[in-house]
């Protein structure tokens, strides 16, 4: 893979860096760190410069971020639901992002690129929560510059080792691609199986809307608990009548007060 990246850098230079970061931030699960590291190694030979690499990476990253930011501003939570349908980690896709964004605010965009999954979901969350464009661009630019700068600087510093690695991969030829491809396939298969198990567990523990209505109309008096985050309730104020709002971070404090003789039904975003 790195040998192919090195060849692409030699042919297309900064355009490849821009495209790789744009595609990654647009939501396609392709790695950007190998591209930036190899670009830094190429800079050691004088073919590229570190500031130009960082500028191309920031431009590509912002272009992808802006697409999701605007989508979040226009469509709100529907965009997040779409992202979590296609995510390979749907159980924590929105919840962890909401928690981080609510706790740290716009400054969370600075380290978003370093957290897998968070980098893609953070821009639409920022848009849905109506973060103004100026601070969004400012924090996203800083985050992208730090992310790209560290990776490219590592490539520049370890350029001799990277050159030797690229040469070794070239001698392996197609075998190197097979090993990398097999590792990637195993990772995707493991995440797919995890996703499948998660949704199977949800189906086993899920109650349909009609079933809940039947319990309520039948006098069973189920206790309905709204465990959406504060930001989710703010974005979508609709709720099931009679539901009790409980924050998942403090749910342990409420467990002792939940009646053991009633059906307890939780719902989230």
PDB file of C-alpha atoms in Angstrom:
ATOM      1  CA  UNK A   1       0.000   0.000   0.000  1.00  0.00           C
ATOM      2  CA  UNK A   2       2.725   2.471   0.949  1.00  0.00           C
ATOM      3  CA  UNK A   3       4.608   1.646  -2.234  1.00  0.00           C
ATOM      4  CA  UNK A   4       1.533   2.539  -4.271  1.00  0.00           C
ATOM      5  CA  UNK A   5       1.106   5.720  -2.219  1.00  0.00           C
ATOM      6  CA  UNK A   6       4.701   6.660  -2.935  1.00  0.00           C
ATOM      7  CA  UNK A   7       4.117   6.188  -6.659  1.00  0.00           C
ATOM      8  CA  UNK A   8       0.973   8.342  -6.527  1.00  0.00           C
ATOM      9  CA  UNK A   9       2.875  11.050  -4.659  1.00  0.00           C
ATOM     10  CA  UNK A  10       5.536  11.092  -7.317  1.00  0.00           C
ATOM     11  CA  UNK A  11       2.910  11.548 -10.046  1.00  0.00           C
ATOM     12  CA  UNK A  12       0.293  13.783  -8.444  1.00  0.00           C
ATOM     13  CA  UNK A  13       1.921  15.265  -5.335  1.00  0.00           C
ATOM     14  CA  UNK A  14      -0.280  17.661  -3.399  1.00  0.00           C
ATOM     15  CA  UNK A  15      -3.418  16.815  -5.383  1.00  0.00           C
ATOM     16  CA  UNK A  16      -3.274  13.270  -4.028  1.00  0.00           C
ATOM     17  CA  UNK A  17      -2.944  14.588  -0.457  1.00  0.00           C
ATOM     18  CA  UNK A  18      -5.947  16.879  -1.011  1.00  0.00           C
ATOM     19  CA  UNK A  19      -8.073  14.111  -2.536  1.00  0.00           C
ATOM     20  CA  UNK A  20      -7.201  11.561   0.149  1.00  0.00           C
ATOM     21  CA  UNK A  21      -8.163  13.910   2.999  1.00  0.00           C
ATOM     22  CA  UNK A  22     -11.324  15.032   1.211  1.00  0.00           C
ATOM     23  CA  UNK A  23     -12.518  11.469   0.583  1.00  0.00           C
ATOM     24  CA  UNK A  24     -11.764  10.448   4.171  1.00  0.00           C
ATOM     25  CA  UNK A  25     -13.684  13.384   5.659  1.00  0.00           C
ATOM     26  CA  UNK A  26     -16.534  12.827   3.226  1.00  0.00           C
ATOM     27  CA  UNK A  27     -17.096   9.501   4.994  1.00  0.00           C
ATOM     28  CA  UNK A  28     -15.231   6.914   2.922  1.00  0.00           C
ATOM     29  CA  UNK A  29     -13.225   4.658   5.306  1.00  0.00           C
ATOM     30  CA  UNK A  30      -9.802   5.180   3.729  1.00  0.00           C
ATOM     31  CA  UNK A  31      -6.695   5.912   5.832  1.00  0.00           C
ATOM     32  CA  UNK A  32      -5.010   9.312   5.519  1.00  0.00           C
ATOM     33  CA  UNK A  33      -2.030   8.863   7.838  1.00  0.00           C
ATOM     34  CA  UNK A  34      -0.010   6.670   5.401  1.00  0.00           C
ATOM     35  CA  UNK A  35      -0.487   9.305   2.691  1.00  0.00           C
ATOM     36  CA  UNK A  36       0.684  12.107   4.978  1.00  0.00           C
ATOM     37  CA  UNK A  37       3.640  10.115   6.295  1.00  0.00           C
ATOM     38  CA  UNK A  38       4.829   9.245   2.796  1.00  0.00           C
ATOM     39  CA  UNK A  39       4.307  12.863   1.709  1.00  0.00           C
ATOM     40  CA  UNK A  40       6.562  13.936   4.567  1.00  0.00           C
ATOM     41  CA  UNK A  41       9.203  11.446   3.437  1.00  0.00           C
ATOM     42  CA  UNK A  42       8.957  12.803  -0.117  1.00  0.00           C
ATOM     43  CA  UNK A  43       9.432  16.314   1.301  1.00  0.00           C
ATOM     44  CA  UNK A  44      12.802  15.203   2.667  1.00  0.00           C
ATOM     45  CA  UNK A  45      13.940  14.757  -0.937  1.00  0.00           C
ATOM     46  CA  UNK A  46      12.875  18.288  -1.824  1.00  0.00           C
ATOM     47  CA  UNK A  47       9.987  17.266  -4.106  1.00  0.00           C
ATOM     48  CA  UNK A  48       7.380  18.720  -1.715  1.00  0.00           C
ATOM     49  CA  UNK A  49       7.441  21.128   1.232  1.00  0.00           C
ATOM     50  CA  UNK A  50       5.933  20.542   4.658  1.00  0.00           C
ATOM     51  CA  UNK A  51       3.800  23.743   4.639  1.00  0.00           C
ATOM     52  CA  UNK A  52       2.405  22.835   1.213  1.00  0.00           C
ATOM     53  CA  UNK A  53       1.513  19.321   2.418  1.00  0.00           C
ATOM     54  CA  UNK A  54      -0.285  20.698   5.475  1.00  0.00           C
ATOM     55  CA  UNK A  55      -2.111  23.313   3.358  1.00  0.00           C
ATOM     56  CA  UNK A  56      -3.319  20.673   0.884  1.00  0.00           C
ATOM     57  CA  UNK A  57      -4.423  18.404   3.727  1.00  0.00           C
ATOM     58  CA  UNK A  58      -6.303  21.212   5.485  1.00  0.00           C
ATOM     59  CA  UNK A  59      -8.043  22.234   2.249  1.00  0.00           C
ATOM     60  CA  UNK A  60      -9.160  18.665   1.521  1.00  0.00           C
ATOM     61  CA  UNK A  61     -10.262  18.078   5.100  1.00  0.00           C
ATOM     62  CA  UNK A  62     -12.281  21.309   5.271  1.00  0.00           C
ATOM     63  CA  UNK A  63     -13.950  20.565   1.937  1.00  0.00           C
ATOM     64  CA  UNK A  64     -15.204  17.235   3.289  1.00  0.00           C
ATOM     65  CA  UNK A  65     -16.134  18.686   6.685  1.00  0.00           C
ATOM     66  CA  UNK A  66     -18.172  21.494   5.126  1.00  0.00           C
ATOM     67  CA  UNK A  67     -20.372  19.027   3.242  1.00  0.00           C
ATOM     68  CA  UNK A  68     -21.429  17.346   6.493  1.00  0.00           C
ATOM     69  CA  UNK A  69     -21.624  20.639   8.404  1.00  0.00           C
ATOM     70  CA  UNK A  70     -24.070  22.105   5.867  1.00  0.00           C
ATOM     71  CA  UNK A  71     -26.039  18.842   5.813  1.00  0.00           C
ATOM     72  CA  UNK A  72     -26.297  18.983   9.611  1.00  0.00           C
ATOM     73  CA  UNK A  73     -27.480  22.592   9.508  1.00  0.00           C
ATOM     74  CA  UNK A  74     -30.182  21.763   6.961  1.00  0.00           C
ATOM     75  CA  UNK A  75     -31.344  18.281   7.943  1.00  0.00           C
ATOM     76  CA  UNK A  76     -30.381  18.077  11.618  1.00  0.00           C
ATOM     77  CA  UNK A  77     -30.603  14.688  13.263  1.00  0.00           C
ATOM     78  CA  UNK A  78     -31.604  12.869  10.094  1.00  0.00           C
ATOM     79  CA  UNK A  79     -28.015  13.201   8.868  1.00  0.00           C
ATOM     80  CA  UNK A  80     -26.700  11.575  12.049  1.00  0.00           C
ATOM     81  CA  UNK A  81     -29.161   8.725  11.693  1.00  0.00           C
ATOM     82  CA  UNK A  82     -27.907   8.182   8.145  1.00  0.00           C
ATOM     83  CA  UNK A  83     -24.284   8.150   9.290  1.00  0.00           C
ATOM     84  CA  UNK A  84     -25.015   5.604  11.986  1.00  0.00           C
ATOM     85  CA  UNK A  85     -26.852   3.327   9.584  1.00  0.00           C
ATOM     86  CA  UNK A  86     -23.710   3.047   7.460  1.00  0.00           C
ATOM     87  CA  UNK A  87     -21.258   3.133  10.374  1.00  0.00           C
ATOM     88  CA  UNK A  88     -19.450  -0.075  11.303  1.00  0.00           C
ATOM     89  CA  UNK A  89     -19.783   0.960  14.970  1.00  0.00           C
ATOM     90  CA  UNK A  90     -23.437   2.072  15.196  1.00  0.00           C
ATOM     91  CA  UNK A  91     -23.763   1.489  18.940  1.00  0.00           C
ATOM     92  CA  UNK A  92     -21.439   4.386  19.798  1.00  0.00           C
ATOM     93  CA  UNK A  93     -21.630   6.445  16.618  1.00  0.00           C
ATOM     94  CA  UNK A  94     -23.714   9.405  17.770  1.00  0.00           C
ATOM     95  CA  UNK A  95     -23.755   8.966  21.534  1.00  0.00           C
ATOM     96  CA  UNK A  96     -19.990   9.365  22.034  1.00  0.00           C
ATOM     97  CA  UNK A  97     -19.857  12.278  19.606  1.00  0.00           C
ATOM     98  CA  UNK A  98     -22.693  14.074  21.374  1.00  0.00           C
ATOM     99  CA  UNK A  99     -21.042  13.529  24.737  1.00  0.00           C
ATOM    100  CA  UNK A 100     -17.698  14.893  23.591  1.00  0.00           C
ATOM    101  CA  UNK A 101     -19.234  17.830  21.740  1.00  0.00           C
ATOM    102  CA  UNK A 102     -21.503  18.765  24.641  1.00  0.00           C
ATOM    103  CA  UNK A 103     -18.634  18.534  27.133  1.00  0.00           C
ATOM    104  CA  UNK A 104     -15.928  20.333  25.126  1.00  0.00           C
ATOM    105  CA  UNK A 105     -17.998  22.414  22.706  1.00  0.00           C
ATOM    106  CA  UNK A 106     -16.452  23.671  19.466  1.00  0.00           C
ATOM    107  CA  UNK A 107     -12.926  23.059  20.764  1.00  0.00           C
ATOM    108  CA  UNK A 108     -13.563  19.298  20.427  1.00  0.00           C
ATOM    109  CA  UNK A 109     -13.081  19.796  16.674  1.00  0.00           C
ATOM    110  CA  UNK A 110      -9.379  20.369  17.344  1.00  0.00           C
ATOM    111  CA  UNK A 111      -8.786  16.751  18.401  1.00  0.00           C
ATOM    112  CA  UNK A 112     -11.641  15.199  16.376  1.00  0.00           C
ATOM    113  CA  UNK A 113      -9.252  13.986  13.655  1.00  0.00           C
ATOM    114  CA  UNK A 114      -7.385  11.860  16.196  1.00  0.00           C
ATOM    115  CA  UNK A 115     -10.488   9.928  17.311  1.00  0.00           C
ATOM    116  CA  UNK A 116     -11.734   7.231  14.889  1.00  0.00           C
ATOM    117  CA  UNK A 117     -15.342   7.840  13.909  1.00  0.00           C
ATOM    118  CA  UNK A 118     -15.519  11.168  15.726  1.00  0.00           C
ATOM    119  CA  UNK A 119     -13.842  13.024  12.843  1.00  0.00           C
ATOM    120  CA  UNK A 120     -16.701  12.172  10.459  1.00  0.00           C
ATOM    121  CA  UNK A 121     -19.619  12.614  12.853  1.00  0.00           C
ATOM    122  CA  UNK A 122     -18.414  15.825  14.565  1.00  0.00           C
ATOM    123  CA  UNK A 123     -19.077  18.200  11.596  1.00  0.00           C
ATOM    124  CA  UNK A 124     -22.780  17.280  11.172  1.00  0.00           C
ATOM    125  CA  UNK A 125     -23.244  17.427  14.957  1.00  0.00           C
ATOM    126  CA  UNK A 126     -21.731  20.931  14.913  1.00  0.00           C
ATOM    127  CA  UNK A 127     -24.086  21.893  12.098  1.00  0.00           C
ATOM    128  CA  UNK A 128     -27.145  20.365  13.767  1.00  0.00           C
ATOM    129  CA  UNK A 129     -26.358  22.201  17.006  1.00  0.00           C
ATOM    130  CA  UNK A 130     -26.157  25.454  15.005  1.00  0.00           C
ATOM    131  CA  UNK A 131     -22.497  26.189  15.720  1.00  0.00           C
ATOM    132  CA  UNK A 132     -21.677  29.376  13.738  1.00  0.00           C
ATOM    133  CA  UNK A 133     -19.625  28.875  10.594  1.00  0.00           C
ATOM    134  CA  UNK A 134     -16.653  31.028  11.668  1.00  0.00           C
ATOM    135  CA  UNK A 135     -15.711  29.060  14.815  1.00  0.00           C
ATOM    136  CA  UNK A 136     -16.423  25.794  13.007  1.00  0.00           C
ATOM    137  CA  UNK A 137     -13.936  26.690  10.274  1.00  0.00           C
ATOM    138  CA  UNK A 138     -11.402  28.029  12.777  1.00  0.00           C
ATOM    139  CA  UNK A 139     -11.370  24.960  15.031  1.00  0.00           C
ATOM    140  CA  UNK A 140     -11.571  22.532  12.105  1.00  0.00           C
ATOM    141  CA  UNK A 141      -8.615  24.246  10.428  1.00  0.00           C
ATOM    142  CA  UNK A 142      -6.520  24.047  13.586  1.00  0.00           C
ATOM    143  CA  UNK A 143      -7.418  20.390  14.083  1.00  0.00           C
ATOM    144  CA  UNK A 144      -6.647  19.433  10.484  1.00  0.00           C
ATOM    145  CA  UNK A 145      -3.360  21.363  10.525  1.00  0.00           C
ATOM    146  CA  UNK A 146      -2.196  19.676  13.749  1.00  0.00           C
ATOM    147  CA  UNK A 147      -3.259  16.235  12.491  1.00  0.00           C
ATOM    148  CA  UNK A 148      -1.597  16.615   9.092  1.00  0.00           C
ATOM    149  CA  UNK A 149       1.452  18.379  10.520  1.00  0.00           C
ATOM    150  CA  UNK A 150       2.232  15.605  13.019  1.00  0.00           C
ATOM    151  CA  UNK A 151       1.851  12.825  10.425  1.00  0.00           C
ATOM    152  CA  UNK A 152       3.856  14.635   7.738  1.00  0.00           C
ATOM    153  CA  UNK A 153       6.554  15.670  10.225  1.00  0.00           C
ATOM    154  CA  UNK A 154       6.878  12.026  11.310  1.00  0.00           C
ATOM    155  CA  UNK A 155       7.419  11.061   7.676  1.00  0.00           C
ATOM    156  CA  UNK A 156      10.003  13.812   7.270  1.00  0.00           C
ATOM    157  CA  UNK A 157      11.855  12.760  10.418  1.00  0.00           C
ATOM    158  CA  UNK A 158      11.829   9.032   9.616  1.00  0.00           C
ATOM    159  CA  UNK A 159      12.234   9.395   5.846  1.00  0.00           C
ATOM    160  CA  UNK A 160      15.211   7.005   5.663  1.00  0.00           C
ATOM    161  CA  UNK A 161      13.284   4.212   7.343  1.00  0.00           C
ATOM    162  CA  UNK A 162      10.245   4.900   5.134  1.00  0.00           C
ATOM    163  CA  UNK A 163      12.377   4.831   1.999  1.00  0.00           C
ATOM    164  CA  UNK A 164      13.717   1.420   3.045  1.00  0.00           C
ATOM    165  CA  UNK A 165      10.185   0.194   3.779  1.00  0.00           C
ATOM    166  CA  UNK A 166       8.947   1.357   0.371  1.00  0.00           C
ATOM    167  CA  UNK A 167      11.875  -0.360  -1.311  1.00  0.00           C
ATOM    168  CA  UNK A 168      11.151  -3.581   0.587  1.00  0.00           C
ATOM    169  CA  UNK A 169       7.463  -3.441  -0.347  1.00  0.00           C
ATOM    170  CA  UNK A 170       8.413  -2.956  -3.993  1.00  0.00           C
ATOM    171  CA  UNK A 171      10.518  -6.122  -3.874  1.00  0.00           C
ATOM    172  CA  UNK A 172       7.552  -8.028  -2.419  1.00  0.00           C
ATOM    173  CA  UNK A 173       5.366  -6.786  -5.251  1.00  0.00           C
ATOM    174  CA  UNK A 174       1.898  -8.283  -5.313  1.00  0.00           C
ATOM    175  CA  UNK A 175       2.457 -10.171  -2.040  1.00  0.00           C
ATOM    176  CA  UNK A 176       2.575  -6.900  -0.105  1.00  0.00           C
ATOM    177  CA  UNK A 177      -0.797  -5.904  -1.529  1.00  0.00           C
ATOM    178  CA  UNK A 178      -2.234  -9.317  -0.661  1.00  0.00           C
ATOM    179  CA  UNK A 179      -1.072  -9.084   2.967  1.00  0.00           C
ATOM    180  CA  UNK A 180      -2.440  -5.553   3.382  1.00  0.00           C
ATOM    181  CA  UNK A 181      -5.685  -6.506   1.652  1.00  0.00           C
ATOM    182  CA  UNK A 182      -6.132  -9.599   3.827  1.00  0.00           C
ATOM    183  CA  UNK A 183      -5.567  -7.587   7.017  1.00  0.00           C
ATOM    184  CA  UNK A 184      -8.093  -4.975   5.897  1.00  0.00           C
ATOM    185  CA  UNK A 185     -10.617  -7.674   4.976  1.00  0.00           C
ATOM    186  CA  UNK A 186     -10.242  -9.336   8.390  1.00  0.00           C
ATOM    187  CA  UNK A 187     -10.781  -6.012  10.152  1.00  0.00           C
ATOM    188  CA  UNK A 188     -13.924  -5.235   8.147  1.00  0.00           C
ATOM    189  CA  UNK A 189     -15.237  -8.773   8.689  1.00  0.00           C
ATOM    190  CA  UNK A 190     -14.711  -8.487  12.465  1.00  0.00           C
ATOM    191  CA  UNK A 191     -16.515  -5.132  12.595  1.00  0.00           C
ATOM    192  CA  UNK A 192     -19.328  -6.498  10.418  1.00  0.00           C
ATOM    193  CA  UNK A 193     -19.787  -9.441  12.771  1.00  0.00           C
ATOM    194  CA  UNK A 194     -19.778  -7.073  15.758  1.00  0.00           C
ATOM    195  CA  UNK A 195     -22.404  -4.919  14.035  1.00  0.00           C
ATOM    196  CA  UNK A 196     -24.506  -7.993  13.237  1.00  0.00           C
ATOM    197  CA  UNK A 197     -24.413  -9.180  16.864  1.00  0.00           C
ATOM    198  CA  UNK A 198     -25.328  -5.694  18.089  1.00  0.00           C
ATOM    199  CA  UNK A 199     -28.414  -5.433  15.899  1.00  0.00           C
ATOM    200  CA  UNK A 200     -29.442  -8.993  16.766  1.00  0.00           C
ATOM    201  CA  UNK A 201     -29.319  -8.081  20.463  1.00  0.00           C
ATOM    202  CA  UNK A 202     -31.378  -4.982  19.765  1.00  0.00           C
ATOM    203  CA  UNK A 203     -34.038  -6.986  17.943  1.00  0.00           C
ATOM    204  CA  UNK A 204     -34.293  -9.426  20.854  1.00  0.00           C
ATOM    205  CA  UNK A 205     -34.727  -6.637  23.414  1.00  0.00           C
ATOM    206  CA  UNK A 206     -36.845  -4.273  21.324  1.00  0.00           C
ATOM    207  CA  UNK A 207     -40.523  -3.452  21.770  1.00  0.00           C
ATOM    208  CA  UNK A 208     -42.547  -2.040  18.902  1.00  0.00           C
ATOM    209  CA  UNK A 209     -44.550   1.189  19.135  1.00  0.00           C
ATOM    210  CA  UNK A 210     -47.849  -0.702  18.871  1.00  0.00           C
ATOM    211  CA  UNK A 211     -46.779  -3.052  21.666  1.00  0.00           C
ATOM    212  CA  UNK A 212     -45.959  -0.134  23.939  1.00  0.00           C
ATOM    213  CA  UNK A 213     -49.289   1.513  23.141  1.00  0.00           C
ATOM    214  CA  UNK A 214     -51.004  -1.755  23.978  1.00  0.00           C
ATOM    215  CA  UNK A 215     -49.275  -1.934  27.368  1.00  0.00           C
ATOM    216  CA  UNK A 216     -50.297   1.637  28.170  1.00  0.00           C
ATOM    217  CA  UNK A 217     -53.911   1.187  27.022  1.00  0.00           C
ATOM    218  CA  UNK A 218     -54.109  -2.139  28.833  1.00  0.00           C
ATOM    219  CA  UNK A 219     -53.340  -0.514  32.181  1.00  0.00           C
ATOM    220  CA  UNK A 220     -49.938  -2.156  32.658  1.00  0.00           C
ATOM    221  CA  UNK A 221     -48.460   1.293  33.413  1.00  0.00           C
ATOM    222  CA  UNK A 222     -44.948   0.744  31.991  1.00  0.00           C
ATOM    223  CA  UNK A 223     -42.220   3.184  33.025  1.00  0.00           C
ATOM    224  CA  UNK A 224     -40.769   4.849  29.913  1.00  0.00           C
ATOM    225  CA  UNK A 225     -37.277   6.357  30.283  1.00  0.00           C
ATOM    226  CA  UNK A 226     -35.871   8.833  27.769  1.00  0.00           C
ATOM    227  CA  UNK A 227     -32.089   8.269  27.727  1.00  0.00           C
ATOM    228  CA  UNK A 228     -31.309  10.640  24.871  1.00  0.00           C
ATOM    229  CA  UNK A 229     -28.591  13.216  25.489  1.00  0.00           C
ATOM    230  CA  UNK A 230     -29.505  16.792  26.353  1.00  0.00           C
ATOM    231  CA  UNK A 231     -28.436  17.943  22.891  1.00  0.00           C
ATOM    232  CA  UNK A 232     -30.576  15.236  21.247  1.00  0.00           C
ATOM    233  CA  UNK A 233     -33.621  16.355  23.225  1.00  0.00           C
ATOM    234  CA  UNK A 234     -32.868  19.937  22.258  1.00  0.00           C
ATOM    235  CA  UNK A 235     -32.648  19.058  18.564  1.00  0.00           C
ATOM    236  CA  UNK A 236     -35.785  16.906  18.655  1.00  0.00           C
ATOM    237  CA  UNK A 237     -38.088  17.978  21.530  1.00  0.00           C
ATOM    238  CA  UNK A 238     -40.655  15.269  20.753  1.00  0.00           C
ATOM    239  CA  UNK A 239     -40.973  12.608  23.415  1.00  0.00           C
ATOM    240  CA  UNK A 240     -43.233   9.767  24.524  1.00  0.00           C
ATOM    241  CA  UNK A 241     -45.919  11.153  26.881  1.00  0.00           C
ATOM    242  CA  UNK A 242     -45.054  10.463  30.500  1.00  0.00           C
ATOM    243  CA  UNK A 243     -41.422   9.541  29.746  1.00  0.00           C
ATOM    244  CA  UNK A 244     -38.805  10.336  32.389  1.00  0.00           C
ATOM    245  CA  UNK A 245     -35.628  11.978  31.046  1.00  0.00           C
ATOM    246  CA  UNK A 246     -32.467  10.392  32.450  1.00  0.00           C
ATOM    247  CA  UNK A 247     -28.869  11.080  31.405  1.00  0.00           C
ATOM    248  CA  UNK A 248     -26.966   7.842  30.744  1.00  0.00           C
ATOM    249  CA  UNK A 249     -23.882   9.242  32.492  1.00  0.00           C
ATOM    250  CA  UNK A 250     -25.826   9.468  35.752  1.00  0.00           C
ATOM    251  CA  UNK A 251     -28.212   6.546  35.235  1.00  0.00           C
ATOM    252  CA  UNK A 252     -26.701   4.654  38.188  1.00  0.00           C
ATOM    253  CA  UNK A 253     -28.040   7.373  40.490  1.00  0.00           C
ATOM    254  CA  UNK A 254     -31.579   6.690  39.241  1.00  0.00           C
ATOM    255  CA  UNK A 255     -31.535   2.865  39.323  1.00  0.00           C
ATOM    256  CA  UNK A 256     -32.511   2.605  42.975  1.00  0.00           C
ATOM    257  CA  UNK A 257     -35.580   4.732  42.330  1.00  0.00           C
ATOM    258  CA  UNK A 258     -36.906   2.609  39.464  1.00  0.00           C
ATOM    259  CA  UNK A 259     -39.820   0.398  40.537  1.00  0.00           C
ATOM    260  CA  UNK A 260     -39.045  -3.345  40.234  1.00  0.00           C
ATOM    261  CA  UNK A 261     -42.692  -4.288  39.723  1.00  0.00           C
ATOM    262  CA  UNK A 262     -43.199  -2.347  36.442  1.00  0.00           C
ATOM    263  CA  UNK A 263     -41.992  -2.873  32.914  1.00  0.00           C
ATOM    264  CA  UNK A 264     -39.141  -0.430  32.238  1.00  0.00           C
ATOM    265  CA  UNK A 265     -38.703   0.683  28.648  1.00  0.00           C
ATOM    266  CA  UNK A 266     -35.793   2.849  27.530  1.00  0.00           C
ATOM    267  CA  UNK A 267     -35.475   4.714  24.271  1.00  0.00           C
ATOM    268  CA  UNK A 268     -32.746   6.837  22.736  1.00  0.00           C
ATOM    269  CA  UNK A 269     -31.981   8.702  19.523  1.00  0.00           C
TER     270      UNK A 269
END
